[in-house]
PDB file of C-alpha atoms in Angstrom:
ATOM      1  CA  UNK A   1    -117.054 -48.897 -55.577  1.00 67.00           C
ATOM      2  CA  UNK A   2    -114.374 -47.556 -57.869  1.00 76.00           C
ATOM      3  CA  UNK A   3    -111.134 -45.796 -57.088  1.00 84.00           C
ATOM      4  CA  UNK A   4    -111.218 -42.183 -58.280  1.00 86.00           C
ATOM      5  CA  UNK A   5    -107.776 -40.628 -58.938  1.00 91.00           C
ATOM      6  CA  UNK A   6    -107.639 -37.363 -57.018  1.00 92.00           C
ATOM      7  CA  UNK A   7    -105.141 -34.530 -56.650  1.00 93.00           C
ATOM      8  CA  UNK A   8    -105.419 -31.802 -54.026  1.00 93.00           C
ATOM      9  CA  UNK A   9    -103.575 -28.711 -55.244  1.00 94.00           C
ATOM     10  CA  UNK A  10    -102.616 -25.518 -53.412  1.00 92.00           C
ATOM     11  CA  UNK A  11    -101.986 -22.512 -55.655  1.00 91.00           C
ATOM     12  CA  UNK A  12     -99.934 -19.524 -54.604  1.00 87.00           C
ATOM     13  CA  UNK A  13    -102.229 -16.704 -53.412  1.00 83.00           C
ATOM     14  CA  UNK A  14    -105.281 -18.754 -54.390  1.00 80.00           C
ATOM     15  CA  UNK A  15    -107.613 -21.289 -52.739  1.00 85.00           C
ATOM     16  CA  UNK A  16    -107.115 -25.013 -52.804  1.00 89.00           C
ATOM     17  CA  UNK A  17    -108.514 -26.858 -55.826  1.00 88.00           C
ATOM     18  CA  UNK A  18    -109.391 -30.548 -55.665  1.00 88.00           C
ATOM     19  CA  UNK A  19    -109.166 -32.419 -58.971  1.00 90.00           C
ATOM     20  CA  UNK A  20    -110.774 -35.832 -59.392  1.00 89.00           C
ATOM     21  CA  UNK A  21    -110.913 -37.867 -62.598  1.00 91.00           C
ATOM     22  CA  UNK A  22    -114.114 -39.864 -63.051  1.00 88.00           C
ATOM     23  CA  UNK A  23    -114.640 -42.513 -65.753  1.00 90.00           C
ATOM     24  CA  UNK A  24    -117.161 -41.405 -68.400  1.00 91.00           C
ATOM     25  CA  UNK A  25    -119.371 -44.414 -67.635  1.00 91.00           C
ATOM     26  CA  UNK A  26    -120.009 -42.949 -64.167  1.00 89.00           C
ATOM     27  CA  UNK A  27    -121.492 -39.858 -65.802  1.00 91.00           C
ATOM     28  CA  UNK A  28    -123.740 -42.036 -67.954  1.00 93.00           C
ATOM     29  CA  UNK A  29    -124.913 -43.898 -64.845  1.00 92.00           C
ATOM     30  CA  UNK A  30    -125.675 -40.614 -63.064  1.00 91.00           C
ATOM     31  CA  UNK A  31    -127.784 -39.480 -66.012  1.00 93.00           C
ATOM     32  CA  UNK A  32    -129.565 -42.818 -66.397  1.00 93.00           C
ATOM     33  CA  UNK A  33    -130.297 -43.330 -62.689  1.00 92.00           C
ATOM     34  CA  UNK A  34    -131.241 -39.686 -62.073  1.00 92.00           C
ATOM     35  CA  UNK A  35    -129.220 -39.664 -58.846  1.00 89.00           C
ATOM     36  CA  UNK A  36    -126.444 -37.160 -58.198  1.00 90.00           C
ATOM     37  CA  UNK A  37    -123.434 -38.054 -56.038  1.00 86.00           C
ATOM     38  CA  UNK A  38    -123.694 -36.452 -52.602  1.00 83.00           C
ATOM     39  CA  UNK A  39    -120.963 -33.907 -53.322  1.00 82.00           C
ATOM     40  CA  UNK A  40    -122.847 -32.590 -56.384  1.00 88.00           C
ATOM     41  CA  UNK A  41    -126.310 -32.289 -54.828  1.00 87.00           C
ATOM     42  CA  UNK A  42    -125.499 -28.861 -53.407  1.00 85.00           C
ATOM     43  CA  UNK A  43    -124.457 -27.457 -56.766  1.00 89.00           C
ATOM     44  CA  UNK A  44    -122.097 -27.902 -59.695  1.00 90.00           C
ATOM     45  CA  UNK A  45    -121.040 -26.063 -62.847  1.00 91.00           C
ATOM     46  CA  UNK A  46    -120.234 -27.612 -66.223  1.00 91.00           C
ATOM     47  CA  UNK A  47    -117.255 -25.743 -67.695  1.00 91.00           C
ATOM     48  CA  UNK A  48    -116.858 -27.621 -70.975  1.00 93.00           C
ATOM     49  CA  UNK A  49    -118.836 -30.409 -72.628  1.00 93.00           C
ATOM     50  CA  UNK A  50    -118.215 -30.695 -76.376  1.00 93.00           C
ATOM     51  CA  UNK A  51    -120.470 -33.736 -76.691  1.00 91.00           C
ATOM     52  CA  UNK A  52    -123.372 -32.156 -74.749  1.00 92.00           C
ATOM     53  CA  UNK A  53    -123.619 -35.254 -72.558  1.00 91.00           C
ATOM     54  CA  UNK A  54    -124.350 -33.211 -69.447  1.00 92.00           C
ATOM     55  CA  UNK A  55    -127.402 -31.616 -71.066  1.00 92.00           C
ATOM     56  CA  UNK A  56    -129.372 -34.507 -69.599  1.00 91.00           C
ATOM     57  CA  UNK A  57    -127.903 -34.501 -66.107  1.00 92.00           C
ATOM     58  CA  UNK A  58    -130.344 -33.661 -63.324  1.00 91.00           C
ATOM     59  CA  UNK A  59    -130.145 -30.287 -61.628  1.00 92.00           C
ATOM     60  CA  UNK A  60    -128.895 -30.006 -58.025  1.00 89.00           C
ATOM     61  CA  UNK A  61    -131.621 -30.087 -55.380  1.00 85.00           C
ATOM     62  CA  UNK A  62    -129.401 -28.662 -52.609  1.00 82.00           C
ATOM     63  CA  UNK A  63    -130.142 -31.451 -50.155  1.00 80.00           C
ATOM     64  CA  UNK A  64    -126.675 -32.995 -50.048  1.00 79.00           C
ATOM     65  CA  UNK A  65    -125.052 -34.240 -46.855  1.00 80.00           C
ATOM     66  CA  UNK A  66    -128.324 -34.471 -44.933  1.00 81.00           C
ATOM     67  CA  UNK A  67    -127.836 -35.990 -41.492  1.00 87.00           C
ATOM     68  CA  UNK A  68    -130.342 -38.817 -41.333  1.00 89.00           C
ATOM     69  CA  UNK A  69    -131.889 -40.367 -38.244  1.00 95.00           C
ATOM     70  CA  UNK A  70    -129.808 -43.204 -36.777  1.00 96.00           C
ATOM     71  CA  UNK A  71    -131.241 -46.584 -35.957  1.00 97.00           C
ATOM     72  CA  UNK A  72    -131.565 -47.528 -32.300  1.00 98.00           C
ATOM     73  CA  UNK A  73    -128.525 -49.777 -32.667  1.00 98.00           C
ATOM     74  CA  UNK A  74    -126.442 -46.999 -34.257  1.00 98.00           C
ATOM     75  CA  UNK A  75    -127.353 -44.583 -31.485  1.00 98.00           C
ATOM     76  CA  UNK A  76    -126.605 -46.987 -28.637  1.00 98.00           C
ATOM     77  CA  UNK A  77    -123.373 -48.159 -30.283  1.00 98.00           C
ATOM     78  CA  UNK A  78    -122.183 -44.550 -30.531  1.00 98.00           C
ATOM     79  CA  UNK A  79    -123.065 -43.939 -26.879  1.00 98.00           C
ATOM     80  CA  UNK A  80    -121.232 -47.061 -25.700  1.00 98.00           C
ATOM     81  CA  UNK A  81    -118.222 -46.325 -27.923  1.00 98.00           C
ATOM     82  CA  UNK A  82    -117.927 -42.823 -26.478  1.00 98.00           C
ATOM     83  CA  UNK A  83    -117.854 -44.160 -22.934  1.00 98.00           C
ATOM     84  CA  UNK A  84    -115.339 -46.851 -23.848  1.00 97.00           C
ATOM     85  CA  UNK A  85    -112.980 -44.200 -25.234  1.00 97.00           C
ATOM     86  CA  UNK A  86    -113.622 -41.898 -22.255  1.00 98.00           C
ATOM     87  CA  UNK A  87    -112.600 -44.729 -19.964  1.00 97.00           C
ATOM     88  CA  UNK A  88    -109.473 -45.317 -22.064  1.00 97.00           C
ATOM     89  CA  UNK A  89    -108.477 -41.646 -21.861  1.00 98.00           C
ATOM     90  CA  UNK A  90    -108.868 -41.765 -18.083  1.00 98.00           C
ATOM     91  CA  UNK A  91    -106.745 -44.919 -17.770  1.00 98.00           C
ATOM     92  CA  UNK A  92    -103.891 -43.496 -19.836  1.00 98.00           C
ATOM     93  CA  UNK A  93    -103.987 -40.255 -17.882  1.00 98.00           C
ATOM     94  CA  UNK A  94    -103.775 -42.252 -14.669  1.00 97.00           C
ATOM     95  CA  UNK A  95    -100.746 -44.116 -16.051  1.00 97.00           C
ATOM     96  CA  UNK A  96     -99.092 -40.792 -17.023  1.00 97.00           C
ATOM     97  CA  UNK A  97     -99.168 -41.720 -20.704  1.00 98.00           C
ATOM     98  CA  UNK A  98    -100.263 -38.282 -21.770  1.00 98.00           C
ATOM     99  CA  UNK A  99     -99.322 -38.544 -25.441  1.00 98.00           C
ATOM    100  CA  UNK A 100    -101.545 -41.547 -26.031  1.00 97.00           C
ATOM    101  CA  UNK A 101    -104.328 -40.068 -23.902  1.00 97.00           C
ATOM    102  CA  UNK A 102    -104.226 -36.974 -26.139  1.00 98.00           C
ATOM    103  CA  UNK A 103    -104.432 -39.119 -29.281  1.00 96.00           C
ATOM    104  CA  UNK A 104    -107.626 -40.708 -27.986  1.00 96.00           C
ATOM    105  CA  UNK A 105    -108.975 -37.408 -26.667  1.00 95.00           C
ATOM    106  CA  UNK A 106    -108.519 -35.632 -29.994  1.00 94.00           C
ATOM    107  CA  UNK A 107    -109.401 -38.610 -32.183  1.00 93.00           C
ATOM    108  CA  UNK A 108    -112.021 -41.297 -31.568  1.00 93.00           C
ATOM    109  CA  UNK A 109    -113.826 -39.675 -28.640  1.00 96.00           C
ATOM    110  CA  UNK A 110    -114.239 -36.369 -30.501  1.00 95.00           C
ATOM    111  CA  UNK A 111    -115.681 -38.305 -33.436  1.00 95.00           C
ATOM    112  CA  UNK A 112    -118.384 -39.910 -31.305  1.00 97.00           C
ATOM    113  CA  UNK A 113    -119.151 -36.583 -29.667  1.00 96.00           C
ATOM    114  CA  UNK A 114    -119.477 -34.900 -33.066  1.00 95.00           C
ATOM    115  CA  UNK A 115    -121.878 -37.610 -34.209  1.00 96.00           C
ATOM    116  CA  UNK A 116    -124.188 -37.033 -31.241  1.00 97.00           C
ATOM    117  CA  UNK A 117    -124.084 -33.271 -31.826  1.00 96.00           C
ATOM    118  CA  UNK A 118    -124.975 -33.701 -35.512  1.00 94.00           C
ATOM    119  CA  UNK A 119    -127.833 -36.100 -34.786  1.00 95.00           C
ATOM    120  CA  UNK A 120    -129.142 -33.855 -32.042  1.00 94.00           C
ATOM    121  CA  UNK A 121    -129.163 -30.808 -34.300  1.00 92.00           C
ATOM    122  CA  UNK A 122    -130.722 -32.650 -37.242  1.00 91.00           C
ATOM    123  CA  UNK A 123    -133.476 -34.009 -35.011  1.00 93.00           C
ATOM    124  CA  UNK A 124    -134.597 -30.428 -34.358  1.00 91.00           C
ATOM    125  CA  UNK A 125    -135.445 -29.972 -38.050  1.00 87.00           C
ATOM    126  CA  UNK A 126    -137.184 -33.302 -38.572  1.00 90.00           C
ATOM    127  CA  UNK A 127    -133.998 -35.024 -39.751  1.00 88.00           C
ATOM    128  CA  UNK A 128    -133.767 -32.772 -42.776  1.00 80.00           C
ATOM    129  CA  UNK A 129    -130.753 -30.619 -41.895  1.00 71.00           C
ATOM    130  CA  UNK A 130    -127.845 -30.281 -44.300  1.00 70.00           C
ATOM    131  CA  UNK A 131    -126.726 -26.805 -43.221  1.00 79.00           C
ATOM    132  CA  UNK A 132    -124.494 -28.151 -40.477  1.00 79.00           C
ATOM    133  CA  UNK A 133    -122.696 -30.563 -42.889  1.00 76.00           C
ATOM    134  CA  UNK A 134    -122.134 -34.231 -42.124  1.00 75.00           C
ATOM    135  CA  UNK A 135    -118.526 -33.539 -41.082  1.00 78.00           C
ATOM    136  CA  UNK A 136    -119.450 -30.572 -38.916  1.00 80.00           C
ATOM    137  CA  UNK A 137    -117.902 -27.902 -41.132  1.00 81.00           C
ATOM    138  CA  UNK A 138    -120.600 -25.386 -40.165  1.00 84.00           C
ATOM    139  CA  UNK A 139    -120.908 -26.502 -36.566  1.00 88.00           C
ATOM    140  CA  UNK A 140    -120.323 -23.158 -34.868  1.00 89.00           C
ATOM    141  CA  UNK A 141    -123.024 -21.364 -36.861  1.00 89.00           C
ATOM    142  CA  UNK A 142    -125.691 -24.043 -36.436  1.00 89.00           C
ATOM    143  CA  UNK A 143    -125.631 -25.263 -32.835  1.00 92.00           C
ATOM    144  CA  UNK A 144    -127.326 -23.532 -29.903  1.00 92.00           C
ATOM    145  CA  UNK A 145    -125.263 -20.974 -27.990  1.00 94.00           C
ATOM    146  CA  UNK A 146    -125.081 -23.129 -24.862  1.00 94.00           C
ATOM    147  CA  UNK A 147    -123.693 -26.054 -26.867  1.00 94.00           C
ATOM    148  CA  UNK A 148    -121.144 -23.793 -28.554  1.00 94.00           C
ATOM    149  CA  UNK A 149    -120.069 -22.436 -25.173  1.00 96.00           C
ATOM    150  CA  UNK A 150    -119.608 -26.017 -23.952  1.00 96.00           C
ATOM    151  CA  UNK A 151    -117.011 -26.588 -26.693  1.00 95.00           C
ATOM    152  CA  UNK A 152    -114.589 -24.429 -24.696  1.00 95.00           C
ATOM    153  CA  UNK A 153    -114.502 -27.112 -22.007  1.00 96.00           C
ATOM    154  CA  UNK A 154    -113.903 -29.934 -24.510  1.00 96.00           C
ATOM    155  CA  UNK A 155    -110.403 -29.026 -25.707  1.00 96.00           C
ATOM    156  CA  UNK A 156    -107.151 -28.886 -23.807  1.00 96.00           C
ATOM    157  CA  UNK A 157    -103.437 -28.222 -24.080  1.00 96.00           C
ATOM    158  CA  UNK A 158    -100.693 -30.817 -23.594  1.00 98.00           C
ATOM    159  CA  UNK A 159    -101.131 -31.000 -19.851  1.00 98.00           C
ATOM    160  CA  UNK A 160    -102.443 -33.790 -17.646  1.00 98.00           C
ATOM    161  CA  UNK A 161    -104.675 -31.660 -15.437  1.00 97.00           C
ATOM    162  CA  UNK A 162    -106.034 -29.742 -18.409  1.00 98.00           C
ATOM    163  CA  UNK A 163    -106.778 -32.995 -20.232  1.00 98.00           C
ATOM    164  CA  UNK A 164    -108.731 -34.305 -17.248  1.00 98.00           C
ATOM    165  CA  UNK A 165    -110.779 -31.094 -17.371  1.00 98.00           C
ATOM    166  CA  UNK A 166    -111.500 -31.483 -21.087  1.00 98.00           C
ATOM    167  CA  UNK A 167    -112.462 -35.129 -20.572  1.00 98.00           C
ATOM    168  CA  UNK A 168    -115.050 -34.154 -17.981  1.00 98.00           C
ATOM    169  CA  UNK A 169    -116.192 -31.316 -20.235  1.00 98.00           C
ATOM    170  CA  UNK A 170    -116.822 -33.787 -23.054  1.00 98.00           C
ATOM    171  CA  UNK A 171    -118.587 -36.169 -20.689  1.00 98.00           C
ATOM    172  CA  UNK A 172    -120.868 -33.397 -19.448  1.00 98.00           C
ATOM    173  CA  UNK A 173    -121.876 -32.314 -22.962  1.00 98.00           C
ATOM    174  CA  UNK A 174    -122.163 -35.824 -24.375  1.00 98.00           C
ATOM    175  CA  UNK A 175    -124.346 -37.058 -21.510  1.00 97.00           C
ATOM    176  CA  UNK A 176    -126.798 -34.214 -21.960  1.00 97.00           C
ATOM    177  CA  UNK A 177    -127.106 -34.477 -25.732  1.00 98.00           C
ATOM    178  CA  UNK A 178    -127.206 -38.277 -25.773  1.00 98.00           C
ATOM    179  CA  UNK A 179    -129.948 -38.348 -23.162  1.00 97.00           C
ATOM    180  CA  UNK A 180    -131.990 -35.738 -25.052  1.00 97.00           C
ATOM    181  CA  UNK A 181    -131.651 -37.752 -28.249  1.00 98.00           C
ATOM    182  CA  UNK A 182    -132.708 -41.045 -26.680  1.00 98.00           C
ATOM    183  CA  UNK A 183    -135.792 -39.300 -25.301  1.00 97.00           C
ATOM    184  CA  UNK A 184    -136.693 -37.911 -28.735  1.00 96.00           C
ATOM    185  CA  UNK A 185    -136.210 -41.298 -30.382  1.00 97.00           C
ATOM    186  CA  UNK A 186    -137.915 -43.184 -27.540  1.00 97.00           C
ATOM    187  CA  UNK A 187    -134.810 -45.303 -26.974  1.00 97.00           C
ATOM    188  CA  UNK A 188    -134.012 -46.612 -23.493  1.00 97.00           C
ATOM    189  CA  UNK A 189    -131.013 -44.702 -22.178  1.00 97.00           C
ATOM    190  CA  UNK A 190    -128.366 -47.106 -20.747  1.00 96.00           C
ATOM    191  CA  UNK A 191    -128.288 -45.252 -17.452  1.00 96.00           C
ATOM    192  CA  UNK A 192    -127.047 -48.083 -15.203  1.00 96.00           C
ATOM    193  CA  UNK A 193    -123.981 -49.001 -17.264  1.00 95.00           C
ATOM    194  CA  UNK A 194    -123.084 -45.350 -17.852  1.00 96.00           C
ATOM    195  CA  UNK A 195    -123.368 -44.623 -14.136  1.00 97.00           C
ATOM    196  CA  UNK A 196    -120.856 -47.398 -13.391  1.00 97.00           C
ATOM    197  CA  UNK A 197    -118.411 -46.271 -16.075  1.00 97.00           C
ATOM    198  CA  UNK A 198    -118.542 -42.653 -14.973  1.00 97.00           C
ATOM    199  CA  UNK A 199    -118.049 -43.691 -11.356  1.00 97.00           C
ATOM    200  CA  UNK A 200    -114.946 -45.670 -12.395  1.00 97.00           C
ATOM    201  CA  UNK A 201    -113.567 -42.667 -14.311  1.00 98.00           C
ATOM    202  CA  UNK A 202    -114.106 -40.435 -11.263  1.00 97.00           C
ATOM    203  CA  UNK A 203    -112.327 -42.990  -9.075  1.00 97.00           C
ATOM    204  CA  UNK A 204    -109.305 -42.981 -11.395  1.00 97.00           C
ATOM    205  CA  UNK A 205    -109.224 -39.198 -11.237  1.00 97.00           C
ATOM    206  CA  UNK A 206    -109.478 -39.012  -7.444  1.00 94.00           C
ATOM    207  CA  UNK A 207    -106.954 -41.729  -6.554  1.00 87.00           C
TER     208      UNK A 207
END
């Protein structure tokens, strides 16, 4: 692990350009090991190479950022983490601490939900899907229409009632996709513990 100096530059009337400065020994290692960094697997262009070092670099295979199958532990940890954060959002909403509830709603819990969506989509192509991108950049064009429609229920404005609605929207979508994924992977779905957590969240909402 080495620190790569990077500058992200915005040009007037032009797109953003990201500059990173890699030590030359990294290039030699790439050539010797015949392994491209993930960000170069989907394509690159050599603009100038006076020493012709890059003549020996491997060509891109366009399989970068593939979403691989999680282990059973990774899947269950993501499921439990989602429900922990969902419970936290509910508690802060109940305490009228909306700002902090929104931080959790738009941060950690969305991350766990995105992970389940990515895994679920990749599982449909035999865990060989890089079109959706590991950070979800192409999410809207890759997921099923019903999943995309569900996104509308997962976001809210700065309002307590609206945030409760988005929380339940996320719960509804996450439950469905997580259950489908555990069935595909033949992993025991933690139904009992999730039932208790969801019941507690509903109780907080109804009090």
